[in-house]
Amino acid sequence: VKQRMLIELAKQYLHKQNFDRVRQIMDEIEPDNYSFFLVGELMAAFPASKHDDLLTIFSQAFQNFQSRSLDDVGPDSNEDFAVLVVRFWRDLPPSLALDAANTVLERAKDRDDSKKTHNVSITLTNGSSMPFESEYEFRLFELLPILKELDPSQADKLLDEHDKARAALD
């Protein structure tokens, strides 16, 4: 309950644009309750003058993601680190964005290998759905536009290896 209250309190301070207080509260949130959604909202609210803070917050979120168990890193909710990568990669140094994207892909592959994942499907605005046979395929679809821009040779290699991701992107 305390952890949920801290997140709600942080949201209130975020609404008031008291970024320092939000960061203090986030430091009190236990790793298992760390909110990637809150991080995204904080990063989106930062003015351009706080770019260094944005990098610090993203790096902390990345460390939290890396330390989580495979059970806690799936695409099941808005508490998804990959959403941060997709949303903010252009604001990050290319090496950090690429490292984060590759880590998401590695974790998805690990989840698939350990059977801690299931088929993933996304619903498009026109009502049709796109099914993926694994979380890795979904993550590849999600992150491939970033990889194409940051490391085109890696993106091409991954597309050659994964026909379904290529078909989905097409």
Coordinates of N, CA and C in Angstrom, one line a residue:
V1 N 0.8 -1.2 0.0 CA 0.0 0.0 0.0 C 0.9 1.3 0.0
K2 N 1.9 1.2 0.8 CA 2.8 2.4 0.9 C 3.4 2.7 -0.5
Q3 N 3.8 1.6 -1.2 CA 4.4 1.8 -2.5 C 3.4 2.5 -3.5
R4 N 2.2 2.0 -3.5 CA 1.2 2.6 -4.4 C 0.9 4.0 -4.0
M5 N 0.9 4.3 -2.7 CA 0.7 5.7 -2.2 C 1.9 6.6 -2.7
L6 N 3.1 6.1 -2.6 CA 4.2 6.9 -3.1 C 4.1 7.2 -4.6
I7 N 3.7 6.2 -5.4 CA 3.5 6.5 -6.8 C 2.4 7.5 -7.0
E8 N 1.3 7.4 -6.3 CA 0.2 8.4 -6.4 C 0.7 9.8 -6.0
L9 N 1.5 9.9 -4.9 CA 2.0 11.1 -4.4 C 3.0 11.7 -5.5
A10 N 3.8 10.9 -6.1 CA 4.7 11.3 -7.1 C 3.9 11.9 -8.3
K11 N 2.8 11.3 -8.6 CA 2.0 11.8 -9.7 C 1.4 13.2 -9.4
Q12 N 1.1 13.4 -8.2 CA 0.6 14.7 -7.7 C 1.7 15.8 -7.9
Y13 N 2.9 15.5 -7.4 CA 4.0 16.4 -7.5 C 4.3 16.6 -9.0
L14 N 4.2 15.6 -9.8 CA 4.5 15.8 -11.2 C 3.5 16.7 -11.8
H15 N 2.2 16.6 -11.5 CA 1.2 17.5 -11.9 C 1.5 19.0 -11.6
K16 N 2.2 19.2 -10.4 CA 2.6 20.5 -10.0 C 4.0 20.9 -10.6
Q17 N 4.6 20.0 -11.4 CA 5.9 20.2 -12.0 C 7.0 20.4 -11.0
N18 N 6.8 19.7 -9.8 CA 7.9 19.7 -8.8 C 8.8 18.5 -9.1
F19 N 9.6 18.6 -10.1 CA 10.4 17.4 -10.6 C 11.3 16.9 -9.5
D20 N 11.9 17.8 -8.7 CA 12.9 17.3 -7.7 C 12.2 16.4 -6.7
R21 N 11.0 16.8 -6.3 CA 10.2 16.0 -5.3 C 9.8 14.7 -5.9
V22 N 9.4 14.7 -7.2 CA 9.1 13.4 -7.8 C 10.3 12.5 -7.8
R23 N 11.4 13.0 -8.1 CA 12.6 12.1 -8.1 C 12.9 11.6 -6.7
Q24 N 12.8 12.4 -5.7 CA 13.0 12.0 -4.4 C 12.1 10.8 -4.0
I25 N 10.8 11.0 -4.3 CA 9.8 10.0 -4.1 C 10.2 8.7 -4.8
M26 N 10.6 8.8 -6.1 CA 10.9 7.7 -6.9 C 12.0 6.9 -6.3
D27 N 13.0 7.6 -5.6 CA 14.1 6.9 -5.0 C 13.6 6.0 -3.8
E28 N 12.4 6.4 -3.3 CA 11.9 5.6 -2.1 C 11.0 4.4 -2.6
I29 N 10.7 4.4 -3.9 CA 9.9 3.2 -4.4 C 10.8 2.0 -4.5
E30 N 10.3 0.9 -4.0 CA 11.1 -0.3 -4.1 C 11.2 -0.8 -5.5
P31 N 12.3 -1.5 -5.9 CA 12.5 -1.9 -7.3 C 11.3 -2.7 -7.9
D32 N 10.7 -3.5 -7.1 CA 9.6 -4.3 -7.6 C 8.4 -3.5 -8.0
N33 N 8.3 -2.3 -7.4 CA 7.1 -1.4 -7.6 C 7.5 -0.2 -8.5
Y34 N 8.7 -0.2 -9.0 CA 9.1 0.9 -9.8 C 8.2 1.1 -11.0
S35 N 7.8 2.3 -11.3 CA 6.8 2.5 -12.3 C 7.4 3.1 -13.5
F36 N 7.5 2.3 -14.6 CA 8.0 2.8 -15.9 C 7.1 3.8 -16.5
F37 N 5.8 3.7 -16.2 CA 4.8 4.6 -16.7 C 5.1 6.0 -16.0
L38 N 5.3 6.0 -14.7 CA 5.6 7.3 -14.0 C 6.9 7.9 -14.6
V39 N 7.9 7.1 -14.9 CA 9.2 7.6 -15.4 C 8.9 8.3 -16.8
G40 N 8.0 7.6 -17.6 CA 7.7 8.2 -18.9 C 7.0 9.5 -18.8
E41 N 6.1 9.6 -17.8 CA 5.3 10.9 -17.6 C 6.3 11.9 -17.1
L42 N 7.2 11.6 -16.3 CA 8.2 12.5 -15.8 C 9.1 13.0 -16.9
M43 N 9.6 12.1 -17.7 CA 10.5 12.4 -18.8 C 9.8 13.3 -19.8
A44 N 8.5 13.0 -20.1 CA 7.7 13.8 -21.0 C 7.5 15.2 -20.5
A45 N 7.4 15.4 -19.2 CA 7.2 16.7 -18.6 C 8.4 17.6 -18.5
F46 N 9.6 17.0 -18.6 CA 10.8 17.7 -18.4 C 10.9 18.8 -19.6
P47 N 11.3 20.0 -19.2 CA 11.6 21.0 -20.2 C 13.0 20.6 -20.9
A48 N 13.2 21.2 -22.0 CA 14.5 20.9 -22.7 C 15.7 21.2 -21.8
S49 N 15.6 22.2 -20.9 CA 16.7 22.6 -20.1 C 17.1 21.5 -19.1
K50 N 16.2 20.5 -18.9 CA 16.5 19.4 -18.0 C 16.9 18.1 -18.7
H51 N 17.6 18.2 -19.8 CA 18.0 17.1 -20.6 C 18.9 16.1 -19.8
D52 N 19.8 16.7 -19.0 CA 20.7 15.8 -18.2 C 19.9 15.0 -17.2
D53 N 18.8 15.6 -16.6 CA 17.9 14.9 -15.7 C 17.2 13.8 -16.5
L54 N 16.8 14.0 -17.7 CA 16.1 13.0 -18.5 C 17.0 11.8 -18.7
L55 N 18.3 12.1 -19.0 CA 19.2 10.9 -19.2 C 19.4 10.2 -17.9
T56 N 19.5 10.9 -16.8 CA 19.7 10.2 -15.5 C 18.5 9.3 -15.1
I57 N 17.3 9.9 -15.3 CA 16.1 9.1 -15.0 C 16.0 7.9 -15.9
F58 N 16.3 8.1 -17.2 CA 16.2 6.9 -18.1 C 17.2 5.9 -17.7
S59 N 18.4 6.3 -17.4 CA 19.5 5.3 -16.9 C 19.0 4.6 -15.7
Q60 N 18.4 5.2 -14.8 CA 17.9 4.6 -13.6 C 16.8 3.5 -13.9
A61 N 15.9 3.9 -14.8 CA 14.9 3.0 -15.3 C 15.5 1.8 -16.0
F62 N 16.5 2.0 -16.8 CA 17.2 1.0 -17.5 C 17.8 0.0 -16.5
Q63 N 18.5 0.5 -15.5 CA 19.1 -0.3 -14.5 C 18.0 -1.2 -13.7
N64 N 16.9 -0.5 -13.5 CA 15.8 -1.2 -12.8 C 15.3 -2.4 -13.7
F65 N 15.1 -2.1 -15.0 CA 14.7 -3.1 -15.9 C 15.6 -4.3 -16.0
Q66 N 16.9 -4.0 -16.0 CA 17.9 -5.0 -16.1 C 17.9 -5.9 -14.8
S67 N 17.6 -5.3 -13.7 CA 17.7 -6.1 -12.4 C 16.4 -6.9 -12.1
R68 N 15.3 -6.6 -12.9 CA 14.1 -7.3 -12.6 C 14.1 -8.8 -13.1
S69 N 13.3 -9.6 -12.5 CA 13.3 -11.0 -12.9 C 12.5 -11.1 -14.2
L70 N 12.7 -12.2 -14.9 CA 12.0 -12.4 -16.2 C 10.5 -12.3 -16.0
D71 N 10.0 -12.6 -14.9 CA 8.5 -12.6 -14.6 C 8.0 -11.2 -14.7
D72 N 8.8 -10.2 -14.5 CA 8.3 -8.8 -14.3 C 8.6 -7.9 -15.5
V73 N 9.0 -8.5 -16.7 CA 9.4 -7.6 -17.8 C 8.6 -7.7 -19.1
G74 N 7.4 -8.3 -19.0 CA 6.6 -8.6 -20.2 C 5.9 -7.4 -20.7
P75 N 5.2 -7.5 -21.9 CA 4.5 -6.5 -22.5 C 3.0 -6.4 -22.0
D76 N 2.7 -6.8 -20.8 CA 1.4 -7.0 -20.3 C 0.7 -5.7 -19.9
S77 N 1.4 -4.6 -19.7 CA 0.7 -3.4 -19.2 C 1.4 -2.2 -19.6
N78 N 1.0 -1.0 -19.1 CA 1.7 0.2 -19.4 C 2.9 0.3 -18.6
E79 N 3.2 -0.6 -17.7 CA 4.5 -0.6 -17.0 C 5.5 -1.4 -17.8
D80 N 5.8 -0.9 -18.9 CA 6.6 -1.6 -19.9 C 7.8 -0.7 -20.3
F81 N 9.0 -1.2 -19.9 CA 10.2 -0.4 -20.2 C 10.4 -0.2 -21.7
A82 N 10.0 -1.1 -22.5 CA 10.2 -0.9 -24.0 C 9.4 0.3 -24.5
V83 N 8.3 0.6 -23.8 CA 7.6 1.8 -24.2 C 8.4 3.1 -24.0
L84 N 9.2 3.1 -22.9 CA 10.1 4.2 -22.7 C 11.2 4.3 -23.8
V85 N 11.7 3.2 -24.2 CA 12.7 3.2 -25.3 C 12.1 3.7 -26.6
V86 N 10.9 3.2 -26.9 CA 10.2 3.7 -28.2 C 9.9 5.2 -28.1
R87 N 9.4 5.6 -26.9 CA 8.9 6.9 -26.7 C 10.1 8.0 -26.7
F88 N 11.2 7.6 -26.1 CA 12.3 8.6 -25.9 C 13.6 8.3 -26.6
W89 N 13.7 7.4 -27.4 CA 15.0 7.0 -28.0 C 15.7 8.2 -28.7
R90 N 14.9 9.1 -29.3 CA 15.5 10.2 -30.0 C 16.1 11.2 -29.0
D91 N 15.7 11.2 -27.8 CA 16.3 12.1 -26.8 C 17.5 11.5 -26.1
L92 N 17.9 10.3 -26.4 CA 19.0 9.6 -25.7 C 20.2 9.6 -26.7
P93 N 21.4 9.4 -26.1 CA 22.6 9.2 -26.9 C 22.3 7.9 -27.7
P94 N 22.7 7.8 -29.0 CA 22.4 6.6 -29.8 C 22.9 5.3 -29.1
S95 N 24.0 5.4 -28.5 CA 24.6 4.1 -27.9 C 23.7 3.6 -26.8
L96 N 23.1 4.6 -26.0 CA 22.3 4.2 -24.9 C 20.9 3.6 -25.4
A97 N 20.4 4.3 -26.4 CA 19.1 3.8 -27.0 C 19.3 2.4 -27.6
L98 N 20.4 2.2 -28.3 CA 20.7 0.9 -28.9 C 20.9 -0.1 -27.9
D99 N 21.6 0.2 -26.8 CA 21.8 -0.8 -25.8 C 20.5 -1.1 -25.1
A100 N 19.7 -0.2 -24.9 CA 18.4 -0.4 -24.2 C 17.5 -1.3 -25.1
A101 N 17.5 -1.0 -26.4 CA 16.7 -1.8 -27.4 C 17.2 -3.2 -27.4
N102 N 18.5 -3.4 -27.5 CA 19.0 -4.7 -27.5 C 18.8 -5.5 -26.3
T103 N 18.8 -4.8 -25.1 CA 18.5 -5.5 -23.9 C 17.1 -5.9 -23.8
V104 N 16.2 -5.1 -24.3 CA 14.8 -5.5 -24.4 C 14.6 -6.8 -25.2
L105 N 15.3 -6.8 -26.3 CA 15.2 -8.0 -27.2 C 15.8 -9.2 -26.5
E106 N 16.9 -9.1 -25.9 CA 17.6 -10.2 -25.2 C 16.7 -10.7 -24.1
R107 N 16.0 -9.8 -23.3 CA 15.1 -10.3 -22.2 C 13.9 -11.0 -22.8
A108 N 13.4 -10.5 -23.9 CA 12.3 -11.2 -24.6 C 12.7 -12.6 -25.0
K109 N 13.9 -12.7 -25.6 CA 14.3 -14.0 -26.0 C 14.5 -14.9 -24.8
D110 N 15.0 -14.4 -23.7 CA 15.2 -15.2 -22.5 C 13.8 -15.6 -21.9
R111 N 12.8 -14.7 -22.0 CA 11.5 -15.1 -21.5 C 10.9 -16.2 -22.4
D112 N 11.1 -16.1 -23.7 CA 10.6 -17.1 -24.6 C 11.3 -18.4 -24.3
D113 N 12.6 -18.4 -24.2 CA 13.3 -19.6 -23.9 C 12.9 -20.3 -22.6
S114 N 12.6 -19.5 -21.6 CA 12.2 -20.0 -20.3 C 10.7 -20.3 -20.2
K115 N 10.0 -20.1 -21.3 CA 8.5 -20.3 -21.3 C 7.8 -19.4 -20.3
K116 N 8.3 -18.2 -20.1 CA 7.7 -17.2 -19.2 C 6.9 -16.2 -20.1
T117 N 6.6 -16.6 -21.3 CA 6.0 -15.7 -22.2 C 4.9 -16.5 -23.0
H118 N 4.1 -15.8 -23.7 CA 3.0 -16.4 -24.5 C 2.9 -15.6 -25.8
N119 N 1.9 -16.1 -26.6 CA 1.7 -15.4 -27.8 C 1.2 -13.9 -27.5
V120 N 1.6 -13.0 -28.3 CA 1.3 -11.6 -28.1 C 0.5 -11.1 -29.3
S121 N -0.5 -10.3 -29.1 CA -1.3 -9.8 -30.2 C -1.5 -8.3 -29.9
I122 N -1.4 -7.5 -31.0 CA -1.8 -6.1 -30.8 C -3.0 -5.8 -31.7
T123 N -3.8 -4.9 -31.2 CA -5.0 -4.6 -32.0 C -4.8 -3.2 -32.6
L124 N -5.0 -3.1 -33.8 CA -4.8 -1.8 -34.6 C -6.1 -1.0 -34.5
T125 N -5.9 0.3 -34.8 CA -7.1 1.2 -34.7 C -8.2 0.8 -35.6
N126 N -7.9 0.1 -36.6 CA -9.0 -0.3 -37.5 C -9.7 -1.6 -37.1
G127 N -9.3 -2.1 -35.9 CA -10.0 -3.2 -35.3 C -9.3 -4.6 -35.6
S128 N -8.5 -4.6 -36.6 CA -7.8 -5.8 -36.9 C -6.7 -6.1 -35.9
S129 N -6.2 -7.3 -35.8 CA -5.2 -7.6 -34.9 C -4.0 -8.2 -35.6
M130 N -2.8 -8.1 -35.0 CA -1.6 -8.6 -35.5 C -1.1 -9.6 -34.4
P131 N -1.2 -10.9 -34.7 CA -0.7 -11.9 -33.8 C 0.8 -12.1 -33.9
F132 N 1.5 -12.3 -32.9 CA 2.9 -12.7 -32.9 C 3.1 -14.0 -32.1
E133 N 3.9 -14.9 -32.6 CA 4.1 -16.2 -32.0 C 4.9 -16.2 -30.7
S134 N 5.6 -15.1 -30.5 CA 6.5 -15.0 -29.3 C 6.6 -13.6 -28.9
E135 N 7.0 -13.4 -27.7 CA 7.3 -12.0 -27.3 C 8.5 -11.4 -28.1
Y136 N 9.5 -12.2 -28.4 CA 10.6 -11.7 -29.2 C 10.1 -11.1 -30.5
E137 N 9.3 -11.8 -31.2 CA 8.8 -11.3 -32.5 C 8.1 -10.0 -32.3
F138 N 7.3 -9.9 -31.2 CA 6.6 -8.6 -30.9 C 7.6 -7.5 -30.7
R139 N 8.6 -7.8 -29.8 CA 9.6 -6.8 -29.5 C 10.4 -6.4 -30.7
L140 N 10.7 -7.3 -31.6 CA 11.4 -7.0 -32.8 C 10.6 -6.1 -33.6
F141 N 9.3 -6.4 -33.8 CA 8.4 -5.5 -34.5 C 8.4 -4.1 -33.9
E142 N 8.3 -4.0 -32.6 CA 8.2 -2.8 -31.8 C 9.5 -1.9 -32.0
L143 N 10.6 -2.6 -31.9 CA 11.9 -1.9 -31.9 C 12.7 -1.8 -33.2
L144 N 12.2 -2.5 -34.2 CA 12.9 -2.5 -35.5 C 13.1 -1.1 -36.1
P145 N 12.1 -0.2 -36.1 CA 12.3 1.1 -36.6 C 13.5 1.8 -36.0
I146 N 13.6 1.6 -34.7 CA 14.8 2.3 -34.0 C 16.1 1.6 -34.4
L147 N 16.1 0.3 -34.5 CA 17.3 -0.4 -34.9 C 17.7 0.0 -36.4
K148 N 16.7 0.2 -37.2 CA 16.9 0.5 -38.6 C 17.7 1.9 -38.7
E149 N 17.3 2.8 -37.8 CA 18.0 4.1 -37.8 C 19.3 4.1 -37.1
L150 N 19.4 3.3 -36.0 CA 20.7 3.4 -35.2 C 21.7 2.4 -35.7
D151 N 21.3 1.2 -36.2 CA 22.2 0.2 -36.6 C 21.5 -0.6 -37.8
P152 N 21.6 0.0 -39.0 CA 20.9 -0.6 -40.1 C 21.3 -2.1 -40.4
S153 N 22.6 -2.3 -40.3 CA 23.1 -3.7 -40.6 C 22.5 -4.7 -39.6
Q154 N 22.4 -4.4 -38.4 CA 21.8 -5.3 -37.4 C 20.3 -5.5 -37.7
A155 N 19.6 -4.4 -38.0 CA 18.2 -4.5 -38.4 C 18.0 -5.4 -39.6
D156 N 18.8 -5.2 -40.6 CA 18.7 -6.1 -41.8 C 18.9 -7.6 -41.4
K157 N 19.9 -7.8 -40.6 CA 20.2 -9.2 -40.2 C 19.0 -9.8 -39.4
L158 N 18.5 -9.0 -38.5 CA 17.3 -9.5 -37.8 C 16.1 -9.7 -38.6
L159 N 15.9 -8.9 -39.6 CA 14.8 -9.0 -40.5 C 15.0 -10.3 -41.4
D160 N 16.2 -10.6 -41.8 CA 16.5 -11.8 -42.6 C 16.2 -13.0 -41.7
E161 N 16.4 -13.0 -40.4 CA 16.2 -14.1 -39.5 C 14.7 -14.3 -39.1
H162 N 13.9 -13.3 -39.2 CA 12.6 -13.3 -38.7 C 11.6 -12.8 -39.7
D163 N 11.1 -13.8 -40.5 CA 10.2 -13.5 -41.6 C 8.9 -12.9 -41.1
K164 N 8.4 -13.3 -40.0 CA 7.1 -12.8 -39.5 C 7.2 -11.3 -39.1
A165 N 8.3 -11.0 -38.5 CA 8.5 -9.6 -38.1 C 8.6 -8.7 -39.4
R166 N 9.3 -9.2 -40.4 CA 9.3 -8.5 -41.7 C 7.9 -8.4 -42.3
A167 N 7.1 -9.4 -42.3 CA 5.8 -9.4 -42.8 C 4.9 -8.4 -42.0
A168 N 5.0 -8.4 -40.7 CA 4.3 -7.4 -39.9 C 4.6 -6.0 -40.2
L169 N 5.9 -5.8 -40.4 CA 6.4 -4.4 -40.7 C 5.9 -4.0 -42.1
D170 N 5.9 -4.9 -43.0 CA 5.4 -4.6 -44.3 C 3.9 -4.2 -44.3

